[in-house]
Each structure stands twice: as structure tokens, then as C-alpha cells.
Amino acid sequence: MVTVQENVPVTSSTAYDVSDPAFALHVGGKLETRSTVPLRNRDDLSLAYTPGVARVCTAIAEDPRLVHDLTWKSKVVAVVTDGSAVLGLGDIGPAAALPVMEGKAVLFKEFAGVDAVPICLDATSVEDIVETVVRIAPAFGGINLEDISAPRCFEVERQLRERLDIPVFHDDQHGTAVVVLAALRNAARLTGRSLSELRAVVSGAGAAGVAVTTILREAGIGDITVTDREGVLHDGRGDLTAVKRHLAAATNVIGLTGSLTDAMRGADVFIGVSGGVVPEDAVGSMAPDAMVFALANPDPEIHPDVAHRHVRVVATGRSDYANQINNVLAFPGIFRGALDARATDITEGMKLAAAEAIAAVVGDDLADDYVVPSPFDERVAPSVAAAVAAAAERDGVVRPPL
Amino acid sequence: MVTVQENVPVTSSTAYDVSDPAFALHVGGKLETRSTVPLRNRDDLSLAYTPGVARVCTAIAEDPRLVHDLTWKSKVVAVVTDGSAVLGLGDIGPAAALPVMEGKAVLFKEFAGVDAVPICLDATSVEDIVETVVRIAPAFGGINLEDISAPRCFEVERQLRERLDIPVFHDDQHGTAVVVLAALRNAARLTGRSLSELRAVVSGAGAAGVAVTTILREAGIGDITVTDREGVLHDGRGDLTAVKRHLAAATNVIGLTGSLTDAMRGADVFIGVSGGVVPEDAVGSMAPDAMVFALANPDPEIHPDVAHRHVRVVATGRSDYANQINNVLAFPGIFRGALDARATDITEGMKLAAAEAIAAVVGDDLADDYVVPSPFDERVAPSVAAAVAAAAERDGVVRPPL
């Protein structure tokens, strides 16, 4: 609750709890812009601004590719939201989403040296969001979509990738998927299995569920069952949206029906991205050496201590337990690599390469409680960036040098 | 011309003259974003990002006014262009305009501590520009319109001021007008006249011409004649746009017709914002102690040395002559003051106050070659900011404190 504090120095506002360090930290925001060039005198001004800048503008007008070299475009990503699916808070609107977008911008810079600007859109339709981002794209080198609700997020990303020649990446989908795959690769290695042997259950068919399912399939996991609140997605259900019909057709090769609990019986992997609750019995019914990724935040689908009674590897989204599945392991390095490679897109190959790079950082320290690196492991972002840049070259999605 | 240099270290691009210091300075751009909060460990991350940030988002969702306190919104201005009227270069498009917008963002920060983000729009119609800016407005505390061609710029600004509750300011119009008025106030003081005694000629009926004429009228100059390429604007002309018809009706009280040269005969003030050429004879025909503001850049309407043979005060847009009419004297302090005062608009009163503040900095040092302060005079921005903030209070356009 918002409370008014007594005995606090009067500033422009005391209508929030300034004894909460999160509020104290946020006063005035978390981000700033800065000049990277000197501006001490008329000579400096005549180069950075008129008349010198006119020669640079003219050169770009003559050869538009120069905008990547002679401006901050190739260094800066727009962090774009409509505020419709913010953290676990839901549709709180663009202004209330700004602290998260500022935070994301800060993470981009701190973890990978990528400049980033929060763009919070007062727009709700797919068409309005897409048109707006297309119109502001000339000054940005990449678009990180954030906290846009499903199913609109799929269409927004698809259309933007088609219309723009800069990388577009919906982090709630692909950032999560990349880190999940990294953790799963290591968990499989730990237990001596290949990804293709695993039977996986994905609980949740929203943005993250769709992307996790897609990347697991691309990584070679053939047997995946996806569930939503009504149970297992299968062709026989008449209540599915287009996205879920597509998911049902592409998964569930063993023809399961029934509930999440039914699906988990004998499964090797549970990945929760729904925020629901998983009964302990269901976890107990999984195969030996099973893996539970309970990623709902702040309350995992099952408490890690409870899950540990039954399974080998437990991961959550929380920083106070081992094996934190944190998107910050992925997005800064992915954009760093895409920008470094002058990539025009972020391909499935680049995402798979990012997952491999994250997994590889763990190396010989692999253990039940260490299948992903710490978010503060400084090896991660450069390693991901290098792998993503190489994959961009392989996939042929790089702008040729001038 | 763009040339390829030999014997230059091979970078991603050598398709421009890197021996030109303006190009060398622009490689990689001129702007960056930075975190203003620490991010050293999990505790820092849990305050700046999840889970702590969720409490801040929830507070803003409950009381939207808090966005001004708990984010960077009230510190940051969008520098918005469509690239249609960039410097003297014309319609070079949004990408080629980016170096100027970055430069402007740098000036905002360096001269007044205002964070600023370049937004270059791939949009041309008034409706598309307005809609796009309205949609991105939630994350910005002000909108600085820049280098948008007339007459669209008038309607873009009018609609945005009506629809947004943050300051909107078209610098090409009002920044120029404010500094011209500041210089004219001092020139009048220098020659012992009041503004109401002056007969002024404004050459140019574009963005700057309209705004200069408006502010001169508000400052009490009753006798103004405006000219375009076809000569004096008057009611009898059948070739006028709506904007020019309005200008003709509001000026030319003495019923002049004919050419610019006709208008200048006996005038006290000439203000050139057109880029045309003024013959020496016309300057010679002005009243005693006349003032010539030849603001076309880089080539003034008449060379300052030539003008000085006939008139008392000469000002230009150039940094290598005395009396530089430079918008940087106005826009940083105006936005600083508007943001400090929590202003929802930039009123005519705030612009007049800015002009007075700029003029006042000159003080007792007033001389023919010193009617405006240097752009690097550190007294200017704080003085303008204080005057603008006070005017915002007087004009009743400030958000009440929480």
C-alpha cells in the first residue's frame, strides 16, 4: 500500500513509503543520457553541432548506410512496451511500466555496454504498436519488445521483424527460452542424457510457453506436452486460440489428454511459466533424475525445497535459490552480439548459439545446484555476444561492410 | 563530397573523409545512456529490477502522478524530427537528421542538465507525426520539436500542445524568437529606444519568421512588416497560404506593398530568417541607429562587415562574428525551467520571460558588439530556467505537488 510518512523531509512528493529502499532508489529514475564528445568551446560546438554536423548529415543523406557508423544508432536499443503484461502485475499501462523499462535499459548498459531507451506506448492494437515502432525505428539499432501480452506479442514481433532491417526480439519469449534451454542442456549433461531422450512438460501457453516450446523443439526435444489452465493442449480441444491450436499440432506426439498432473506422470522435465500451482504428488510421479523449472515469480509453481524431495535439478526465477533462470543472462549479450555483427535480424540459430554459450560458461563446475551461471558472472555477456555474432554471420543476416 | 581515404586504418567504413574532424568526432555517435543507480550485486538488482521494482510500478498504477517522481520522465525530453527541414539542408529524411538531433540532445544535457533522446520519425503527415508522438509521450517529460518544415510544424505543435500534458516546444520557431527578442531588447536599450517605437521588417514567413513576428508583437512592437520571396505580405495578395494570410492580417499596419527593399526603407530593424540576399543599398536606406539581424546560416543575408557600414548593431547566426543569435541560449534553460516547475505547457509568458532573462545577463557590459551573451556564458541557463519556472507559476500551468 502507498503510505504517507511523517518526519520525512518534504520533497515534491511524500505519497509513497520512502523508508522502502526500492522507492528511495527510484526517486528521479534510474537512467540518464550523456554526451560522449567534448563541448568546452566554440570549436567543439562547431564540430558536434552547426556547421560541422551538416557535413555528416549530408554524407548520410548520400549514403544511408553511414547512419550506422556516424550516429549512436548501432549502439542503442529501444526497450518497447505497452504496459499490458508487466512482470506479474498484468495490464498496468505504459506509465506504470516505465520503472521496469528503465531497469531493463540499465541492465543492457551495465551487463553488455548496450545503450537503451525506454519507450512506453500509449497504444493497444497490434497495428498501432507496429506502426509506432516502425516510425521511430530510424534512430534505433534494435528493438527489444517487453511485457506485451499474448497473443498480440506474437503478431507484433512477426510484423516488426518483417518490416524492419534491425534486430527485433521479444525478451519475455526468447530471453526466457534461451536461458531455459541453457539450463536444460546442462541438466541433461549432468544426468548423462541427450536432449532427444527427454520427455518435457511445459505449463503455460502464453508468450514464454510458446517460445520455450519452440526452442526446445529446435534443440531436438521431440516429446513435449504443453498445458494451459484447462489441461493438456491436444487436437481434440475445441476451446483453443489459433496460437494454441498451432502449439497442439506441433507437440504432444504421444497423444495425451487430461490435466497437468496426468502429463507430468513419468516426465523428465517440468517447465512452469504459467504462475499456476503444481501439487507435490505430481512432482513425485515424474521419472528418476527429473528436472523441475518452476519459473513463476515471486511464487514458483512448487516450492524448491519441496521439489527437491523428488527430483534431481530444481531451477526457479528467484535470486535467493540456486539455478536462477534470469533473462539478464541472455538479452544483453544477444543484442551486443547482434549489434557487433551488424545483424539485421535475430534468427533461431542466434538464439540456440546464445543458449549454448550460456551453458558452456558453467563448464566443469556443473552440479545439481549449478546448471546456469550467476547473472553477475562477467564471462557470460561477452561469450554470448561472440556466439551470437558468429551465428549471425553463419545465418547470413549481417549488413555488408561499406 | 564523400571520399575514400587511402592509408587509413580499415574500420567498418572508410566511405567518408576521416581526416575531417567533424567525421572523426561522429564515429559511434555523440550520445550514450547510463545507469544512475548501483548494480553491483543481487541486492542492487532486487531493488532496481525484480522484485523491488514491482512495488514502484504498483504505486504508479495506483497514483499515476507518481510517474513524475519515481522515473526519469520528469528529467528527459524527446527531441523529435521528421528530417524535413534540417539546418539549411532541407528534407534529408529522419536517418540523415539523426546527427543534428544527437547534437541537440547533447546540448540539452551539457547546458542545462536535461536528459534528451533523439526520435527521428519515418512519418510525414501531420496526423502520423502527432499520433506517434502522443503514443510515445508516456515516458517523456517534454517534447522538443526540431527541423519539421512549415507549414506542417505549426499544426503539429498546436495539436500536440492540445493533446499532451507535458511541455511541447518547436525550437526552430520559439528558440529563435526568444533569442531574437533578447538581442532586440538590448539593442533598443543601447540606442535609448523602447520596443514600441521600432519599425521592424521580418524577411521570411516560415517557421522562424512566424514565431519571431509573434513574439515581437507580444513584446510590444506594433509596426512589423513581413516579407516572403514575392515581397511584402499584405491583404491584397492572392497567393498567400493560410498561415501567411494570418500573418498579413496581423502585421503591416502601415499598408506597405512592394519588395523587401521597399519595406526596409526607413526601418529600424531588419530580421532575416529566410536565407535570401539583401542588397547593401537596402541596408543603407534604413533609419539611423538601425539594427540588422542576418540569421541565415552559414551565409547571412548580408555580410556583417558590409552591414556595419550602415547600421549600429549587427547580429548573425555565426559563431565567428559578434552577437551570435544561437538557440542554445534559450532551449536548454527553457526546458530546465519548465521541468523544474512541473509545467504542463510552455506559454507565451514563459517565452517572454526567457528573452528577458537572456537579455539581463548582458547587464552593464552592453555594447554594439555585445547585445546577447555568449553561448558558453554559464549564467544563462540557470537564469533562464528560474525566469521560466516563475512565469509558469504566474501563468498557472504547473502540476500541483502531490
mmCIF file of C-alpha atoms in Angstrom, chain B residues 84-334:
data_model
loop_
_atom_site.group_PDB
_atom_site.id
_atom_site.type_symbol
_atom_site.label_atom_id
_atom_site.label_comp_id
_atom_site.label_asym_id
_atom_site.label_seq_id
_atom_site.Cartn_x
_atom_site.Cartn_y
_atom_site.Cartn_z
ATOM 1 C CA SER B 84 12.059 17.520 -43.386
ATOM 2 C CA ALA B 85 13.818 20.862 -42.736
ATOM 3 C CA VAL B 86 17.251 20.078 -41.310
ATOM 4 C CA LEU B 87 19.559 23.102 -40.847
ATOM 5 C CA GLY B 88 19.985 24.589 -44.303
ATOM 6 C CA LEU B 89 19.884 21.150 -45.902
ATOM 7 C CA GLY B 90 16.154 20.744 -46.400
ATOM 8 C CA ASP B 91 14.279 17.448 -46.489
ATOM 9 C CA ILE B 92 17.045 14.882 -45.933
ATOM 10 C CA GLY B 93 14.867 12.393 -44.044
ATOM 11 C CA PRO B 94 14.905 11.014 -40.498
ATOM 12 C CA ALA B 95 18.148 8.989 -40.579
ATOM 13 C CA ALA B 96 20.297 11.767 -42.024
ATOM 14 C CA ALA B 97 18.805 14.143 -39.429
ATOM 15 C CA LEU B 98 19.997 11.988 -36.526
ATOM 16 C CA PRO B 99 23.410 13.707 -36.093
ATOM 17 C CA VAL B 100 21.634 17.029 -35.536
ATOM 18 C CA MET B 101 19.163 15.501 -33.056
ATOM 19 C CA GLU B 102 22.003 13.801 -31.171
ATOM 20 C CA GLY B 103 23.800 17.133 -31.095
ATOM 21 C CA LYS B 104 20.692 18.793 -29.714
ATOM 22 C CA ALA B 105 20.380 16.078 -27.066
ATOM 23 C CA VAL B 106 23.996 16.672 -26.088
ATOM 24 C CA LEU B 107 23.386 20.420 -25.794
ATOM 25 C CA PHE B 108 20.335 19.849 -23.572
ATOM 26 C CA LYS B 109 22.443 17.814 -21.179
ATOM 27 C CA GLU B 110 25.619 19.867 -21.237
ATOM 28 C CA PHE B 111 23.980 23.283 -20.968
ATOM 29 C CA ALA B 112 21.133 22.577 -18.551
ATOM 30 C CA GLY B 113 21.381 19.012 -17.217
ATOM 31 C CA VAL B 114 18.285 17.965 -19.171
ATOM 32 C CA ASP B 115 18.446 14.354 -20.404
ATOM 33 C CA ALA B 116 17.323 14.071 -24.021
ATOM 34 C CA VAL B 117 16.671 11.317 -26.556
ATOM 35 C CA PRO B 118 16.690 11.765 -30.353
ATOM 36 C CA ILE B 119 13.497 10.491 -32.002
ATOM 37 C CA CYS B 120 13.685 10.550 -35.815
ATOM 38 C CA LEU B 121 10.317 9.778 -37.336
ATOM 39 C CA ASP B 122 9.699 7.857 -40.511
ATOM 40 C CA ALA B 123 6.430 9.774 -40.921
ATOM 41 C CA THR B 124 5.427 12.777 -42.968
ATOM 42 C CA SER B 125 1.766 13.679 -42.474
ATOM 43 C CA VAL B 126 0.751 15.909 -39.589
ATOM 44 C CA GLU B 127 -1.587 13.181 -38.374
ATOM 45 C CA ASP B 128 1.104 10.470 -38.354
ATOM 46 C CA ILE B 129 3.645 12.697 -36.601
ATOM 47 C CA VAL B 130 1.131 13.797 -33.964
ATOM 48 C CA GLU B 131 -0.210 10.283 -33.338
ATOM 49 C CA THR B 132 3.292 8.851 -32.998
ATOM 50 C CA VAL B 133 4.426 11.499 -30.535
ATOM 51 C CA VAL B 134 1.237 11.112 -28.478
ATOM 52 C CA ARG B 135 1.837 7.357 -28.303
ATOM 53 C CA ILE B 136 5.454 7.644 -27.116
ATOM 54 C CA ALA B 137 4.752 10.533 -24.718
ATOM 55 C CA PRO B 138 4.185 8.453 -21.516
ATOM 56 C CA ALA B 139 7.930 8.005 -20.964
ATOM 57 C CA PHE B 140 8.947 11.624 -21.680
ATOM 58 C CA GLY B 141 8.662 14.824 -19.651
ATOM 59 C CA GLY B 142 8.748 17.165 -22.632
ATOM 60 C CA ILE B 143 8.732 17.253 -26.435
ATOM 61 C CA ASN B 144 11.226 19.421 -28.334
ATOM 62 C CA LEU B 145 10.145 19.542 -31.974
ATOM 63 C CA GLU B 146 13.019 20.158 -34.357
ATOM 64 C CA ASP B 147 13.557 20.761 -38.054
ATOM 65 C CA ILE B 148 9.993 19.987 -39.164
ATOM 66 C CA SER B 149 9.090 22.013 -42.239
ATOM 67 C CA ALA B 150 6.480 24.752 -42.383
ATOM 68 C CA PRO B 151 3.525 24.886 -42.524
ATOM 69 C CA ARG B 152 3.144 21.351 -41.016
ATOM 70 C CA CYS B 153 5.206 22.336 -37.964
ATOM 71 C CA PHE B 154 2.560 24.833 -36.850
ATOM 72 C CA GLU B 155 -0.247 22.281 -36.863
ATOM 73 C CA VAL B 156 1.941 19.536 -35.322
ATOM 74 C CA GLU B 157 2.814 21.806 -32.426
ATOM 75 C CA ARG B 158 -0.737 23.080 -31.973
ATOM 76 C CA GLN B 159 -2.238 19.587 -31.842
ATOM 77 C CA LEU B 160 0.455 18.198 -29.543
ATOM 78 C CA ARG B 161 0.103 21.100 -27.090
ATOM 79 C CA GLU B 162 -3.637 20.422 -27.017
ATOM 80 C CA ARG B 163 -3.348 16.663 -26.531
ATOM 81 C CA LEU B 164 -0.378 16.338 -24.166
ATOM 82 C CA ASP B 165 0.015 17.458 -20.558
ATOM 83 C CA ILE B 166 3.787 17.944 -20.896
ATOM 84 C CA PRO B 167 5.650 20.912 -22.445
ATOM 85 C CA VAL B 168 5.827 20.920 -26.250
ATOM 86 C CA PHE B 169 8.160 23.420 -27.931
ATOM 87 C CA HIS B 170 9.186 23.798 -31.560
ATOM 88 C CA ASP B 171 12.700 25.138 -31.199
ATOM 89 C CA ASP B 172 13.108 26.388 -34.776
ATOM 90 C CA GLN B 173 10.205 28.719 -34.083
ATOM 91 C CA HIS B 174 10.371 29.708 -30.461
ATOM 92 C CA GLY B 175 14.016 29.195 -29.609
ATOM 93 C CA THR B 176 14.967 31.566 -32.414
ATOM 94 C CA ALA B 177 12.207 34.017 -31.489
ATOM 95 C CA VAL B 178 13.248 34.147 -27.832
ATOM 96 C CA VAL B 179 16.900 34.882 -28.604
ATOM 97 C CA VAL B 180 15.988 37.470 -31.274
ATOM 98 C CA LEU B 181 13.786 39.269 -28.764
ATOM 99 C CA ALA B 182 16.544 39.148 -26.145
ATOM 100 C CA ALA B 183 19.005 40.730 -28.565
ATOM 101 C CA LEU B 184 16.471 43.289 -29.740
ATOM 102 C CA ARG B 185 15.632 44.319 -26.158
ATOM 103 C CA ASN B 186 19.294 45.057 -25.537
ATOM 104 C CA ALA B 187 19.789 46.767 -28.887
ATOM 105 C CA ALA B 188 16.842 49.038 -28.121
ATOM 106 C CA ARG B 189 18.246 49.795 -24.668
ATOM 107 C CA LEU B 190 21.627 50.553 -26.207
ATOM 108 C CA THR B 191 20.107 53.115 -28.575
ATOM 109 C CA GLY B 192 17.765 54.604 -25.993
ATOM 110 C CA ARG B 193 14.531 53.473 -27.582
ATOM 111 C CA SER B 194 11.578 51.420 -26.374
ATOM 112 C CA LEU B 195 10.439 48.411 -28.375
ATOM 113 C CA SER B 196 7.143 50.124 -29.187
ATOM 114 C CA GLU B 197 8.999 52.857 -31.114
ATOM 115 C CA LEU B 198 10.648 50.442 -33.525
ATOM 116 C CA ARG B 199 9.596 49.702 -37.070
ATOM 117 C CA ALA B 200 10.674 46.138 -37.903
ATOM 118 C CA VAL B 201 10.950 44.122 -41.104
ATOM 119 C CA VAL B 202 10.992 40.310 -40.911
ATOM 120 C CA SER B 203 12.254 38.619 -44.061
ATOM 121 C CA GLY B 204 10.897 35.066 -44.177
ATOM 122 C CA ALA B 205 7.441 33.689 -43.389
ATOM 123 C CA GLY B 206 8.440 30.144 -42.461
ATOM 124 C CA ALA B 207 8.660 28.603 -39.006
ATOM 125 C CA ALA B 208 11.130 31.113 -37.591
ATOM 126 C CA GLY B 209 9.547 34.122 -39.330
ATOM 127 C CA VAL B 210 6.110 33.379 -37.916
ATOM 128 C CA ALA B 211 7.421 32.852 -34.391
ATOM 129 C CA VAL B 212 9.669 35.929 -34.457
ATOM 130 C CA THR B 213 6.776 38.085 -35.652
ATOM 131 C CA THR B 214 4.504 36.677 -32.939
ATOM 132 C CA ILE B 215 6.947 37.301 -30.092
ATOM 133 C CA LEU B 216 7.809 40.816 -31.345
ATOM 134 C CA ARG B 217 4.114 41.707 -31.335
ATOM 135 C CA GLU B 218 3.706 40.289 -27.839
ATOM 136 C CA ALA B 219 6.703 42.306 -26.707
ATOM 137 C CA GLY B 220 5.013 45.497 -27.901
ATOM 138 C CA ILE B 221 6.377 46.165 -31.392
ATOM 139 C CA GLY B 222 3.348 47.365 -33.284
ATOM 140 C CA ASP B 223 4.857 48.155 -36.674
ATOM 141 C CA ILE B 224 6.102 44.941 -38.294
ATOM 142 C CA THR B 225 6.280 44.143 -41.982
ATOM 143 C CA VAL B 226 6.826 40.531 -43.074
ATOM 144 C CA THR B 227 8.149 39.590 -46.488
ATOM 145 C CA ASP B 228 8.480 36.340 -48.404
ATOM 146 C CA ARG B 229 10.167 35.675 -51.764
ATOM 147 C CA GLU B 230 7.375 37.559 -53.554
ATOM 148 C CA GLY B 231 7.707 40.652 -51.395
ATOM 149 C CA VAL B 232 5.654 42.261 -48.643
ATOM 150 C CA LEU B 233 2.783 40.220 -47.149
ATOM 151 C CA HIS B 234 -0.406 42.283 -47.484
ATOM 152 C CA ASP B 235 -4.114 41.650 -47.687
ATOM 153 C CA GLY B 236 -4.195 42.352 -51.405
ATOM 154 C CA ARG B 237 -2.030 39.362 -52.346
ATOM 155 C CA GLY B 238 -3.941 36.403 -53.742
ATOM 156 C CA ASP B 239 -1.075 33.906 -53.478
ATOM 157 C CA LEU B 240 -0.894 33.545 -49.686
ATOM 158 C CA THR B 241 -1.218 30.321 -47.683
ATOM 159 C CA ALA B 242 -3.481 30.329 -44.647
ATOM 160 C CA VAL B 243 -0.541 30.972 -42.332
ATOM 161 C CA LYS B 244 0.688 33.890 -44.446
ATOM 162 C CA ARG B 245 -2.829 35.363 -44.755
ATOM 163 C CA HIS B 246 -2.995 35.324 -40.973
ATOM 164 C CA LEU B 247 0.433 36.987 -40.761
ATOM 165 C CA ALA B 248 -0.543 39.655 -43.313
ATOM 166 C CA ALA B 249 -3.694 40.469 -41.367
ATOM 167 C CA ALA B 250 -1.796 40.727 -38.071
ATOM 168 C CA THR B 251 1.063 42.910 -39.384
ATOM 169 C CA ASN B 252 1.769 45.675 -41.895
ATOM 170 C CA VAL B 253 -0.307 48.299 -40.101
ATOM 171 C CA ILE B 254 1.068 50.961 -42.427
ATOM 172 C CA GLY B 255 -0.258 49.161 -45.516
ATOM 173 C CA LEU B 256 3.006 48.605 -47.373
ATOM 174 C CA THR B 257 3.209 46.795 -50.710
ATOM 175 C CA GLY B 258 6.207 46.031 -52.887
ATOM 176 C CA SER B 259 9.539 44.362 -52.319
ATOM 177 C CA LEU B 260 11.756 43.683 -49.316
ATOM 178 C CA THR B 261 13.864 46.651 -50.394
ATOM 179 C CA ASP B 262 10.788 48.881 -50.315
ATOM 180 C CA ALA B 263 9.945 47.617 -46.827
ATOM 181 C CA MET B 264 13.428 48.266 -45.456
ATOM 182 C CA ARG B 265 13.428 51.947 -46.345
ATOM 183 C CA GLY B 266 13.410 53.857 -43.046
ATOM 184 C CA ALA B 267 13.015 50.697 -40.950
ATOM 185 C CA ASP B 268 14.771 50.437 -37.567
ATOM 186 C CA VAL B 269 15.138 46.663 -37.507
ATOM 187 C CA PHE B 270 15.783 44.028 -40.155
ATOM 188 C CA ILE B 271 15.471 40.388 -39.156
ATOM 189 C CA GLY B 272 16.425 37.877 -41.838
ATOM 190 C CA VAL B 273 15.301 34.290 -41.323
ATOM 191 C CA SER B 274 14.851 33.384 -44.950
ATOM 192 C CA GLY B 275 18.235 32.653 -46.456
ATOM 193 C CA GLY B 276 17.712 35.287 -49.147
ATOM 194 C CA VAL B 277 20.149 38.072 -50.081
ATOM 195 C CA VAL B 278 19.781 41.705 -49.016
ATOM 196 C CA PRO B 279 21.428 44.402 -51.185
ATOM 197 C CA GLU B 280 23.728 46.885 -49.446
ATOM 198 C CA ASP B 281 21.600 49.781 -50.724
ATOM 199 C CA ALA B 282 18.594 48.448 -48.828
ATOM 200 C CA VAL B 283 20.576 48.353 -45.594
ATOM 201 C CA GLY B 284 21.826 51.844 -46.345
ATOM 202 C CA SER B 285 18.229 53.072 -46.649
ATOM 203 C CA MET B 286 17.338 52.100 -43.063
ATOM 204 C CA ALA B 287 16.773 54.620 -40.259
ATOM 205 C CA PRO B 288 19.656 55.954 -38.126
ATOM 206 C CA ASP B 289 20.938 53.582 -35.413
ATOM 207 C CA ALA B 290 19.340 50.660 -37.240
ATOM 208 C CA MET B 291 19.780 47.003 -36.327
ATOM 209 C CA VAL B 292 20.366 44.149 -38.764
ATOM 210 C CA PHE B 293 19.882 40.559 -37.625
ATOM 211 C CA ALA B 294 21.013 38.498 -40.649
ATOM 212 C CA LEU B 295 20.410 34.995 -39.318
ATOM 213 C CA ALA B 296 20.748 32.762 -42.370
ATOM 214 C CA ASN B 297 23.443 30.152 -41.755
ATOM 215 C CA PRO B 298 26.171 29.698 -42.883
ATOM 216 C CA ASP B 299 25.661 32.655 -45.265
ATOM 217 C CA PRO B 300 23.975 35.678 -43.656
ATOM 218 C CA GLU B 301 21.555 37.671 -45.847
ATOM 219 C CA ILE B 302 24.192 40.417 -45.888
ATOM 220 C CA HIS B 303 27.805 40.157 -44.777
ATOM 221 C CA PRO B 304 28.208 41.622 -41.280
ATOM 222 C CA ASP B 305 31.153 43.804 -42.327
ATOM 223 C CA VAL B 306 29.058 45.334 -45.110
ATOM 224 C CA ALA B 307 26.072 45.857 -42.855
ATOM 225 C CA HIS B 308 28.257 47.583 -40.276
ATOM 226 C CA ARG B 309 28.982 50.404 -42.734
ATOM 227 C CA HIS B 310 25.345 51.485 -42.404
ATOM 228 C CA VAL B 311 23.826 50.296 -39.138
ATOM 229 C CA ARG B 312 24.582 50.330 -35.425
ATOM 230 C CA VAL B 313 24.003 46.731 -34.330
ATOM 231 C CA VAL B 314 24.627 43.634 -36.422
ATOM 232 C CA ALA B 315 23.804 40.106 -35.294
ATOM 233 C CA THR B 316 24.152 36.809 -37.176
ATOM 234 C CA GLY B 317 23.786 33.093 -36.549
ATOM 235 C CA ARG B 318 27.543 32.603 -36.848
ATOM 236 C CA SER B 319 29.946 31.931 -34.029
ATOM 237 C CA ASP B 320 32.805 33.798 -35.717
ATOM 238 C CA TYR B 321 31.084 37.210 -35.514
ATOM 239 C CA ALA B 322 29.856 39.221 -32.547
ATOM 240 C CA ASN B 323 26.242 38.970 -31.389
ATOM 241 C CA GLN B 324 25.547 35.347 -32.286
ATOM 242 C CA ILE B 325 21.824 34.573 -32.196
ATOM 243 C CA ASN B 326 22.164 30.976 -31.002
ATOM 244 C CA ASN B 327 19.146 28.952 -29.859
ATOM 245 C CA VAL B 328 21.322 27.238 -27.288
ATOM 246 C CA LEU B 329 20.877 30.396 -25.222
ATOM 247 C CA ALA B 330 17.185 29.538 -24.945
ATOM 248 C CA PHE B 331 16.046 25.902 -25.239
ATOM 249 C CA PRO B 332 18.147 24.256 -22.503
ATOM 250 C CA GLY B 333 17.113 26.763 -19.843
ATOM 251 C CA ILE B 334 13.512 26.897 -21.041
#
